[in-house]
């Protein structure tokens, strides 16, 4: 009978049933494996989220390497706020009402989870309205007195500010090896006058994008980010994307921060034993350099960075940093990406010297010490150029270029759960990060890649943050003393000026130039609407006072809004 049509049909049916059963078993096994092990996810890098991420690691008795964004394994939408429970839906309500409650107050809008494949899609918003008021001068030029603030509030006249941002964020993973992320934001805004002036001077909204004019005094800007992450094993992770990176334990970083605009990069993270080793290959742009033609892109440059982080002891982390910057084209023609800097383990400074090149090399290091499990003391040192002979003499040689950071962070001090205190000091000598060829400075898109202030400054930062479930209070003080450049004179503040235009060879010191001070107080009270997207309703008050020998600008900004706090906005420099 097998040779008959009916026999062939029966054999085919039995074969189909066997294949179908094996296929179902395979899918079930994959789904079970997907549920047993969690999925990889790259967490957003934002100050309030970072505080919660690090607190959670301390609660679990874990240590971490100061390389951001974090890559973790999670199963839930709420990956950070472990103590925020979802609202109990009304059992008498409809299924749609229960679904809306979950989506509005605890979960991602769209969730797909088959075990093997996970996808999250969320809308991103920032709707803000504010009022800027001029504050009368106090007796002390550095003082923002309460009487002057009250007078400003009583006056009522001022500048209306607002931000209207709409966006979308997509995160997902395929199995345990592949993860992806993409996001797009489109904004219009009218900014407070001090930020408006900075934006027009930089030609970009700080940290975000180049803009075009919107109506009379507004800005229209948009930007996108994304990456694909691949982990062939537990030791290696390859991340190719367009975005930002951050190295350090502080609010600022003197090595690599997220203050500048997004850029294309390839990051290779290697974790073995107590060591994480980072190779970072990036393409930057200089929008200040003249184009070769009206339709030509901005001139490009490249950076290659190594960072070695080692947990020497459970309470001690030490890091070594090096980076090289070179321009894509010079007087000899198109250079492109120099393969000499592709070696993932060699020191760059000897390579740069052996090439006889004028490339910009930077070295640095970091130390973090954990004290009594909940407190951290951290340091960074950045060396651009220096000669020990001149350092010992203290003669202020212009090429002794370095930066230094020291700070302390305390989680849950005085037994107060979810209280966070951070104090930080930064200083950077004149001409640090600059280069004789401006296109080879340590900058991107007209902003520094390290501290947003550039160089030639001292800064103190204080942050207090208290959260009680969904309610959060935050205070931040930034006090900076810097020496501003003047027209035609380079005192070492703007890293986009060639360093060989220095004022004097010896006798250089921090604060030279127009002595300028910035005191900015930020008060913020917020309610976390949805922890999955860090969506917050907030009310904020900013006191911004910048004063120097030639000007005194003292302002108060009051604002309210609804914001998905997913990335850092540095408006305090």
Coordinates of C-alpha atoms in Angstrom, one line a residue:
X1 CA 0.0 0.0 0.0
X2 CA 2.9 2.5 0.5
X3 CA 3.1 2.8 -3.3
X4 CA -0.5 3.7 -3.6
X5 CA -1.6 7.4 -3.4
X6 CA -3.3 6.7 0.0
X7 CA -0.1 5.1 1.3
X8 CA 2.0 8.1 0.2
X9 CA -0.6 10.4 1.9
X10 CA -0.4 8.5 5.2
X11 CA 3.4 8.5 5.2
X12 CA 3.4 12.3 4.5
X13 CA 0.9 12.9 7.3
X14 CA 3.0 10.9 9.8
X15 CA 6.1 12.7 8.7
X16 CA 4.4 16.1 9.0
X17 CA 3.2 15.2 12.5
X18 CA 6.7 14.2 13.6
X19 CA 8.2 17.4 12.3
X20 CA 5.5 19.5 13.8
X21 CA 5.9 17.8 17.2
X22 CA 9.7 18.3 17.1
X23 CA 9.2 22.0 16.0
X24 CA 6.8 22.5 19.0
X25 CA 9.3 20.9 21.4
X26 CA 12.1 23.1 20.0
X27 CA 10.1 26.3 20.4
X28 CA 8.9 25.3 23.9
X29 CA 12.5 24.7 24.9
X30 CA 13.6 28.0 23.6
X31 CA 10.8 29.8 25.3
X32 CA 11.5 28.0 28.6
X33 CA 15.2 28.9 28.2
X34 CA 14.2 32.5 27.5
X35 CA 12.1 32.6 30.7
X36 CA 14.6 30.9 32.9
X37 CA 17.4 33.4 32.0
X38 CA 16.9 37.1 31.8
X39 CA 17.4 39.3 28.8
X40 CA 20.2 41.7 28.2
X41 CA 19.3 45.4 28.2
X42 CA 21.3 48.7 28.0
X43 CA 19.9 51.0 30.6
X44 CA 19.5 54.7 29.9
X45 CA 22.2 57.0 31.4
X46 CA 20.5 59.7 33.4
X47 CA 21.4 61.2 36.8
X48 CA 18.4 60.1 38.8
X49 CA 18.3 56.7 37.2
X50 CA 22.0 56.3 37.8
X51 CA 21.5 56.9 41.5
X52 CA 18.9 54.2 41.7
X53 CA 21.0 51.8 39.6
X54 CA 24.0 52.2 41.9
X55 CA 22.0 52.0 45.1
X56 CA 20.4 48.7 43.9
X57 CA 23.9 47.2 43.2
X58 CA 25.0 48.3 46.7
X59 CA 21.9 46.6 48.2
X60 CA 23.0 43.4 46.5
X61 CA 26.5 43.7 47.7
X62 CA 27.9 44.1 44.2
X63 CA 30.6 46.3 42.7
X64 CA 30.6 47.8 39.3
X65 CA 33.0 49.3 36.8
X66 CA 32.5 53.1 36.1
X67 CA 31.6 52.6 32.4
X68 CA 28.2 53.8 31.2
X69 CA 25.6 53.1 30.0
X70 CA 25.2 50.0 32.1
X71 CA 24.4 46.7 30.4
X72 CA 22.3 44.5 32.7
X73 CA 20.0 41.5 32.6
X74 CA 16.4 42.2 33.5
X75 CA 12.9 40.7 33.1
X76 CA 10.6 43.6 34.2
X77 CA 9.8 46.9 32.6
X78 CA 10.6 48.7 35.9
X79 CA 14.3 48.0 35.9
X80 CA 15.4 50.6 38.4
X81 CA 12.8 51.6 41.0
X82 CA 12.5 48.3 42.9
X83 CA 10.4 49.7 45.7
X84 CA 7.7 51.2 43.4
X85 CA 4.8 48.8 43.2
X86 CA 2.2 49.0 40.5
X87 CA -1.2 50.4 41.4
X88 CA -3.7 47.8 42.3
X89 CA -6.3 47.9 39.6
X90 CA -10.0 48.1 40.5
X91 CA -11.2 44.5 40.3
X92 CA -14.6 45.8 39.5
X93 CA -13.4 47.9 36.6
X94 CA -13.3 46.8 33.0
X95 CA -10.3 45.0 31.5
X96 CA -9.5 48.1 29.4
X97 CA -9.4 50.2 32.6
X98 CA -7.0 47.8 34.2
X99 CA -4.8 47.7 31.1
X100 CA -4.7 51.5 31.0
X101 CA -3.7 51.7 34.7
X102 CA -0.8 49.4 34.1
X103 CA 0.4 51.2 30.9
X104 CA 0.1 54.7 32.4
X105 CA 1.6 54.0 35.7
X106 CA 4.0 51.1 35.6
X107 CA 4.6 49.4 32.2
X108 CA 5.9 50.1 28.7
X109 CA 3.2 51.0 26.3
X110 CA 3.9 48.1 23.9
X111 CA 5.4 44.9 25.3
X112 CA 6.2 41.8 23.3
X113 CA 7.8 38.9 25.2
X114 CA 8.0 35.5 23.6
X115 CA 10.9 34.5 25.9
X116 CA 13.4 34.5 23.0
X117 CA 12.3 37.8 21.6
X118 CA 11.6 40.9 23.7
X119 CA 10.4 44.3 22.5
X120 CA 9.4 47.5 24.3
X121 CA 8.1 50.6 22.6
X122 CA 7.4 53.8 24.5
X123 CA 6.5 57.4 23.7
X124 CA 8.9 60.0 25.0
X125 CA 7.8 63.5 25.9
X126 CA 9.0 66.7 27.5
X127 CA 6.3 69.4 27.8
X128 CA 7.6 72.3 29.9
X129 CA 6.4 75.8 30.5
X130 CA 8.3 78.4 32.5
X131 CA 8.8 82.0 33.4
X132 CA 12.2 83.8 33.6
X133 CA 12.4 86.8 35.9
X134 CA 15.3 89.2 36.4
X135 CA 16.6 89.3 39.9
X136 CA 17.8 92.6 41.4
X137 CA 21.4 92.8 42.5
X138 CA 22.3 91.9 46.1
X139 CA 24.9 93.6 48.2
X140 CA 27.5 90.9 47.5
X141 CA 27.9 90.3 43.7
X142 CA 27.9 86.6 44.3
X143 CA 24.8 86.6 46.5
X144 CA 21.3 85.8 45.3
X145 CA 19.4 87.2 48.3
X146 CA 15.9 86.1 49.3
X147 CA 14.7 89.7 49.2
X148 CA 15.8 90.0 45.5
X149 CA 14.1 86.7 44.6
X150 CA 10.8 87.8 46.3
X151 CA 11.0 91.2 44.4
X152 CA 11.4 89.3 41.1
X153 CA 8.4 87.1 41.9
X154 CA 6.3 90.2 42.8
X155 CA 7.3 92.0 39.6
X156 CA 5.8 89.4 37.3
X157 CA 7.3 90.7 34.1
X158 CA 9.8 88.4 32.3
X159 CA 10.4 86.0 29.5
X160 CA 8.1 83.0 28.8
X161 CA 10.0 79.8 28.2
X162 CA 8.7 76.5 27.0
X163 CA 9.9 73.1 25.6
X164 CA 7.8 70.8 23.4
X165 CA 9.5 67.5 22.8
X166 CA 7.9 64.4 21.2
X167 CA 9.8 61.2 20.7
X168 CA 9.8 57.4 20.6
X169 CA 12.0 54.9 22.2
X170 CA 12.4 51.2 21.2
X171 CA 14.4 48.6 23.1
X172 CA 14.6 44.9 22.5
X173 CA 16.6 41.7 22.6
X174 CA 16.9 38.5 20.6
X175 CA 17.9 35.6 22.8
X176 CA 20.8 36.3 25.2
X177 CA 23.3 37.5 22.6
X178 CA 21.6 40.3 20.7
X179 CA 20.1 43.5 22.0
X180 CA 19.1 46.7 20.2
X181 CA 17.9 50.3 21.0
X182 CA 16.7 53.2 19.0
X183 CA 15.1 56.5 19.8
X184 CA 14.1 59.7 18.0
X185 CA 13.3 63.1 19.5
X186 CA 11.9 66.2 17.8
X187 CA 11.7 69.5 19.7
X188 CA 10.8 73.2 19.6
X189 CA 11.7 75.4 22.5
X190 CA 12.1 79.0 23.8
X191 CA 15.0 78.9 26.3
X192 CA 16.0 81.2 29.1
X193 CA 18.3 84.0 28.0
X194 CA 21.5 82.5 29.4
X195 CA 20.9 79.2 27.7
X196 CA 19.7 80.9 24.6
X197 CA 23.0 82.8 24.4
X198 CA 25.0 79.7 24.9
X199 CA 23.0 77.8 22.2
X200 CA 23.6 80.6 19.7
X201 CA 27.3 80.8 20.5
X202 CA 27.8 77.0 20.2
X203 CA 25.4 76.7 17.2
X204 CA 23.9 73.6 19.0
X205 CA 21.5 73.1 21.8
X206 CA 23.9 71.9 24.5
X207 CA 24.3 68.1 24.3
X208 CA 21.5 67.7 21.8
X209 CA 21.5 68.9 18.2
X210 CA 22.2 71.7 15.8
X211 CA 19.1 73.9 15.5
X212 CA 17.2 76.1 13.0
X213 CA 15.2 79.1 14.0
X214 CA 11.7 78.8 15.2
X215 CA 9.4 81.8 15.0
X216 CA 10.9 84.9 16.6
X217 CA 13.2 83.6 19.3
X218 CA 12.8 79.9 19.4
X219 CA 14.8 76.8 18.3
X220 CA 13.7 73.8 16.3
X221 CA 15.9 70.7 16.6
X222 CA 15.8 66.9 16.4
X223 CA 18.2 64.0 17.0
X224 CA 18.3 60.3 17.0
X225 CA 20.3 57.6 18.7
X226 CA 20.6 53.9 18.6
X227 CA 22.8 50.8 18.8
X228 CA 23.0 47.1 18.3
X229 CA 24.7 45.0 21.0
X230 CA 26.2 41.5 20.5
X231 CA 27.6 39.3 23.2
X232 CA 29.1 36.1 21.8
X233 CA 30.1 35.0 25.3
X234 CA 30.0 36.2 28.9
X235 CA 33.4 37.8 28.3
X236 CA 32.9 40.0 25.3
X237 CA 30.3 42.6 24.2
X238 CA 30.3 44.5 20.9
X239 CA 28.1 47.6 20.7
X240 CA 27.9 49.5 17.4
X241 CA 25.8 52.6 17.5
X242 CA 25.3 56.4 17.4
X243 CA 25.1 57.9 20.9
X244 CA 27.2 58.8 23.9
X245 CA 29.5 57.1 26.5
X246 CA 30.6 58.1 30.0
X247 CA 33.6 57.0 32.1
X248 CA 33.8 57.9 35.7
X249 CA 32.0 58.0 39.1
X250 CA 31.3 61.7 39.3
X251 CA 28.6 64.0 38.1
X252 CA 31.2 65.3 35.7
X253 CA 33.9 63.3 34.0
X254 CA 37.3 64.7 33.0
X255 CA 38.0 61.6 30.9
X256 CA 34.9 61.1 28.7
X257 CA 31.4 62.5 29.5
X258 CA 28.0 62.7 27.8
X259 CA 27.9 66.5 27.6
X260 CA 28.5 66.7 23.8
X261 CA 26.2 65.6 21.0
X262 CA 25.8 62.0 19.8
X263 CA 28.5 60.4 17.6
X264 CA 29.0 57.0 15.8
X265 CA 31.1 54.5 17.7
X266 CA 32.1 50.9 18.2
X267 CA 32.6 49.8 21.8
X268 CA 34.2 46.5 22.7
X269 CA 33.8 45.6 26.4
X270 CA 35.9 42.7 27.7
X271 CA 35.2 41.4 31.2
X272 CA 37.5 38.8 32.8
X273 CA 37.9 38.1 36.5
X274 CA 37.8 41.6 38.3
X275 CA 38.7 43.5 35.1
X276 CA 36.7 45.3 32.5
X277 CA 38.6 46.5 29.4
X278 CA 37.0 49.0 27.0
X279 CA 38.0 49.8 23.5
X280 CA 36.1 52.7 22.0
X281 CA 36.5 53.7 18.3
X282 CA 34.6 56.9 17.5
X283 CA 34.0 59.4 14.6
X284 CA 33.6 63.0 15.6
X285 CA 32.9 66.2 13.7
X286 CA 34.1 69.7 13.8
X287 CA 31.4 72.2 12.9
X288 CA 33.8 75.2 13.4
X289 CA 36.2 74.1 10.6
X290 CA 35.6 75.5 7.1
X291 CA 33.9 73.1 4.7
X292 CA 35.5 72.2 1.4
X293 CA 32.3 73.2 -0.3
X294 CA 28.8 74.2 0.5
X295 CA 27.4 70.7 -0.1
X296 CA 30.3 68.9 1.7
X297 CA 29.8 67.4 5.2
X298 CA 31.5 68.9 8.2
X299 CA 35.2 67.9 8.7
X300 CA 35.7 64.7 10.5
X301 CA 38.1 63.4 13.1
X302 CA 38.5 60.2 14.9
X303 CA 39.2 59.1 18.5
X304 CA 40.4 55.7 19.8
X305 CA 40.1 55.1 23.5
X306 CA 41.3 52.5 26.0
X307 CA 40.0 52.2 29.5
X308 CA 41.1 49.5 31.9
X309 CA 39.0 49.2 35.1
X310 CA 40.2 46.8 37.9
X311 CA 38.6 45.8 41.1
X312 CA 41.8 45.5 43.1
X313 CA 39.9 44.8 46.2
X314 CA 36.1 44.7 46.9
X315 CA 36.3 48.3 48.1
X316 CA 39.0 49.6 45.7
X317 CA 38.7 50.2 41.9
X318 CA 41.5 51.6 39.8
X319 CA 41.2 52.7 36.2
X320 CA 43.7 53.6 33.5
X321 CA 42.6 55.8 30.5
X322 CA 44.2 56.8 27.2
X323 CA 42.8 58.4 24.1
X324 CA 44.2 59.6 20.8
X325 CA 42.5 62.2 18.5
X326 CA 43.4 62.7 14.8
X327 CA 41.8 64.5 11.9
X328 CA 40.5 62.6 8.9
X329 CA 42.2 64.8 6.3
X330 CA 45.2 67.1 6.5
X331 CA 47.5 68.9 4.1
X332 CA 48.8 65.6 2.8
X333 CA 45.4 64.5 1.8
X334 CA 42.7 62.1 3.0
X335 CA 44.0 60.1 6.0
X336 CA 40.8 58.3 7.2
X337 CA 40.9 55.9 10.1
X338 CA 44.5 55.1 10.9
X339 CA 44.9 51.4 11.3
X340 CA 47.9 51.9 13.6
X341 CA 45.3 52.8 16.3
X342 CA 43.2 49.7 15.8
X343 CA 45.4 47.5 18.1
X344 CA 43.2 46.9 21.1
X345 CA 45.9 46.5 23.7
X346 CA 48.9 48.6 22.7
X347 CA 49.7 52.0 24.4
X348 CA 48.9 54.8 22.0
X349 CA 51.5 57.3 23.0
X350 CA 54.5 55.3 21.7
X351 CA 52.6 54.5 18.5
X352 CA 51.8 58.2 18.0
X353 CA 55.5 59.1 18.6
X354 CA 56.7 56.4 16.2
X355 CA 54.5 57.8 13.5
X356 CA 56.0 61.2 13.9
X357 CA 52.5 62.5 13.9
X358 CA 51.0 65.6 15.4
X359 CA 48.0 63.7 16.8
X360 CA 46.5 64.6 20.2
X361 CA 47.2 62.1 22.9
X362 CA 45.6 62.1 26.4
X363 CA 46.3 60.0 29.4
X364 CA 44.4 59.6 32.7
X365 CA 43.4 57.5 35.6
X366 CA 40.7 57.0 38.2
X367 CA 40.3 55.7 41.7
X368 CA 37.2 54.8 43.7
X369 CA 37.1 53.6 47.3
X370 CA 34.0 52.3 49.0
X371 CA 33.8 53.0 52.7
X372 CA 31.4 51.1 55.0
X373 CA 29.5 49.8 52.0
X374 CA 27.3 52.9 51.3
X375 CA 29.9 55.7 50.8
X376 CA 32.4 56.3 48.0
X377 CA 35.3 58.5 47.6
X378 CA 36.5 59.0 44.0
X379 CA 39.2 60.7 42.0
X380 CA 40.1 61.4 38.4
X381 CA 43.3 62.7 36.9
X382 CA 43.6 63.8 33.2
X383 CA 47.1 64.5 31.7
X384 CA 47.1 66.3 28.3
X385 CA 50.7 67.4 28.3
X386 CA 53.2 68.1 31.2
X387 CA 56.8 68.1 32.1
X388 CA 57.7 67.1 35.7
X389 CA 60.5 69.7 35.7
X390 CA 58.1 72.6 35.3
X391 CA 55.5 71.0 37.6
X392 CA 58.1 70.9 40.4
X393 CA 59.2 74.5 39.7
X394 CA 55.6 75.7 39.8
X395 CA 56.4 78.2 37.0
X396 CA 53.0 78.0 35.3
X397 CA 54.3 76.7 32.0
X398 CA 51.5 76.9 29.5
X399 CA 51.9 73.2 28.4
X400 CA 51.5 71.7 31.9
X401 CA 47.9 70.8 31.0
X402 CA 46.0 68.6 33.4
X403 CA 42.6 68.2 35.2
X404 CA 41.8 66.8 38.6
X405 CA 38.5 65.6 40.2
X406 CA 37.7 64.6 43.8
X407 CA 34.3 63.7 45.1
X408 CA 32.3 61.7 47.6
X409 CA 28.9 60.0 47.3
X410 CA 26.8 58.7 50.1
X411 CA 23.8 56.4 49.7
X412 CA 21.2 56.3 52.5
X413 CA 23.2 58.3 55.0
X414 CA 22.0 58.8 58.6
X415 CA 19.8 55.7 58.1
X416 CA 17.5 57.6 55.8
X417 CA 16.4 55.3 53.0
X418 CA 16.7 56.7 49.4
X419 CA 18.6 59.8 50.5
X420 CA 21.6 60.5 48.3
X421 CA 24.3 63.1 48.9
X422 CA 27.2 64.0 46.5
X423 CA 29.9 66.6 46.7
X424 CA 32.4 67.1 43.9
X425 CA 35.4 69.3 43.1
X426 CA 36.8 69.7 39.6
X427 CA 39.6 71.9 38.2
X428 CA 41.2 72.0 34.8
X429 CA 44.3 74.1 33.9
X430 CA 44.3 76.5 30.9
X431 CA 44.7 75.1 27.4
X432 CA 43.9 71.5 28.5
X433 CA 42.1 69.4 25.8
X434 CA 43.1 72.0 23.2
X435 CA 45.4 71.4 20.2
X436 CA 47.4 73.6 17.8
X437 CA 45.1 72.3 15.1
X438 CA 41.6 73.0 16.5
X439 CA 40.1 70.1 14.6
X440 CA 42.3 67.8 16.7
X441 CA 41.1 69.0 20.1
X442 CA 39.2 66.8 22.5
X443 CA 35.8 68.0 21.4
X444 CA 32.9 67.2 19.1
X445 CA 30.2 69.3 17.6
X446 CA 31.5 72.5 19.1
X447 CA 31.4 71.1 22.7
X448 CA 34.1 69.4 24.9
X449 CA 34.1 65.6 25.2
X450 CA 35.0 65.9 28.9
X451 CA 33.8 68.7 31.1
X452 CA 31.3 71.1 29.4
X453 CA 33.1 74.1 30.8
X454 CA 36.2 73.3 28.7
X455 CA 39.3 74.4 30.6
X456 CA 40.7 77.1 32.9
X457 CA 38.2 76.7 35.7
X458 CA 37.5 75.4 39.2
X459 CA 34.1 74.0 40.1
X460 CA 32.2 72.7 43.1
X461 CA 29.0 70.6 42.8
X462 CA 26.6 69.6 45.6
X463 CA 23.7 67.3 45.0
X464 CA 21.0 66.3 47.5
X465 CA 18.3 63.8 46.4
X466 CA 15.5 62.3 48.5
X467 CA 12.9 59.9 47.1
X468 CA 9.9 58.4 49.0
X469 CA 8.3 55.9 46.6
X470 CA 7.1 58.0 43.7
X471 CA 7.8 61.4 45.2
X472 CA 11.3 62.9 44.7
X473 CA 13.0 66.1 45.9
X474 CA 16.3 67.2 44.3
X475 CA 18.7 70.1 45.0
X476 CA 21.8 70.8 43.0
X477 CA 24.4 73.6 43.4
X478 CA 27.0 74.3 40.8
X479 CA 29.6 77.0 41.7
X480 CA 32.2 77.7 39.0
X481 CA 35.1 80.2 38.9
X482 CA 36.7 80.4 35.4
X483 CA 38.8 82.7 33.3
X484 CA 36.9 83.8 30.1
X485 CA 38.7 84.5 26.9
X486 CA 38.5 88.0 25.3
X487 CA 38.3 89.0 21.7
X488 CA 41.7 88.3 20.2
X489 CA 43.3 86.9 23.4
X490 CA 43.4 83.2 24.3
X491 CA 43.5 82.7 28.0
X492 CA 42.9 78.9 27.7
X493 CA 39.2 78.6 28.4
X494 CA 37.9 77.8 24.9
X495 CA 39.4 74.5 23.8
X496 CA 38.5 75.3 20.2
X497 CA 41.3 78.0 20.1
X498 CA 44.8 76.8 19.0
X499 CA 46.9 76.5 22.1
X500 CA 50.0 78.1 20.5
X501 CA 48.1 81.4 20.6
X502 CA 48.7 81.3 24.4
X503 CA 49.1 84.6 26.2
X504 CA 52.4 83.9 28.0
X505 CA 54.7 80.9 28.1
X506 CA 55.1 81.0 31.9
X507 CA 53.0 82.2 34.8
X508 CA 49.7 80.7 33.6
X509 CA 47.2 79.9 36.3
X510 CA 43.5 78.8 36.6
X511 CA 41.2 81.8 36.4
X512 CA 43.4 84.0 34.2
X513 CA 41.5 86.2 31.7
X514 CA 38.2 87.7 32.6
X515 CA 37.5 86.4 36.1
X516 CA 33.9 85.0 35.9
X517 CA 31.8 83.2 38.5
X518 CA 28.7 81.1 38.0
X519 CA 26.4 80.2 40.9
X520 CA 23.4 78.0 39.9
X521 CA 20.9 76.6 42.3
X522 CA 18.4 74.0 40.9
X523 CA 15.4 72.9 43.1
X524 CA 13.2 70.2 41.7
X525 CA 10.1 68.4 43.1
X526 CA 8.7 65.6 41.1
X527 CA 6.3 62.7 41.0
X528 CA 7.2 59.6 39.1
X529 CA 4.2 58.8 36.9
X530 CA 5.7 55.8 35.2
X531 CA 8.9 54.2 36.4
X532 CA 9.3 52.2 33.1
X533 CA 10.1 55.4 31.2
X534 CA 11.0 57.6 34.2
X535 CA 8.1 59.8 33.3
X536 CA 7.7 62.6 35.9
X537 CA 5.5 65.5 36.6
X538 CA 7.7 68.2 38.1
X539 CA 7.9 71.7 39.4
X540 CA 11.4 73.4 39.3
X541 CA 13.1 76.6 40.4
X542 CA 16.5 77.7 39.0
X543 CA 18.5 80.6 40.3
X544 CA 21.2 81.4 37.8
X545 CA 23.8 84.1 38.6
X546 CA 26.8 84.7 36.3
X547 CA 29.0 87.7 37.3
X548 CA 32.4 89.0 36.2
X549 CA 34.4 92.2 36.0
X550 CA 32.4 93.3 33.0
X551 CA 28.9 91.9 33.5
X552 CA 26.4 90.7 36.1
X553 CA 23.5 88.5 35.0
X554 CA 21.1 87.3 37.7
X555 CA 17.9 85.4 36.8
X556 CA 15.2 83.2 38.3
X557 CA 13.4 80.5 36.2
X558 CA 10.2 78.9 37.5
X559 CA 8.9 75.9 35.4
X560 CA 6.5 73.0 35.5
X561 CA 6.1 70.2 33.1
X562 CA 5.9 66.5 32.2
X563 CA 9.1 64.9 31.2
X564 CA 10.5 61.4 30.3
X565 CA 13.8 61.8 32.0
X566 CA 15.9 59.4 29.9
X567 CA 19.1 61.4 29.2
X568 CA 21.1 64.1 30.9
X569 CA 20.6 67.8 30.1
X570 CA 23.6 69.9 31.2
X571 CA 22.5 73.5 31.4
X572 CA 24.7 74.4 34.4
X573 CA 28.0 75.6 32.9

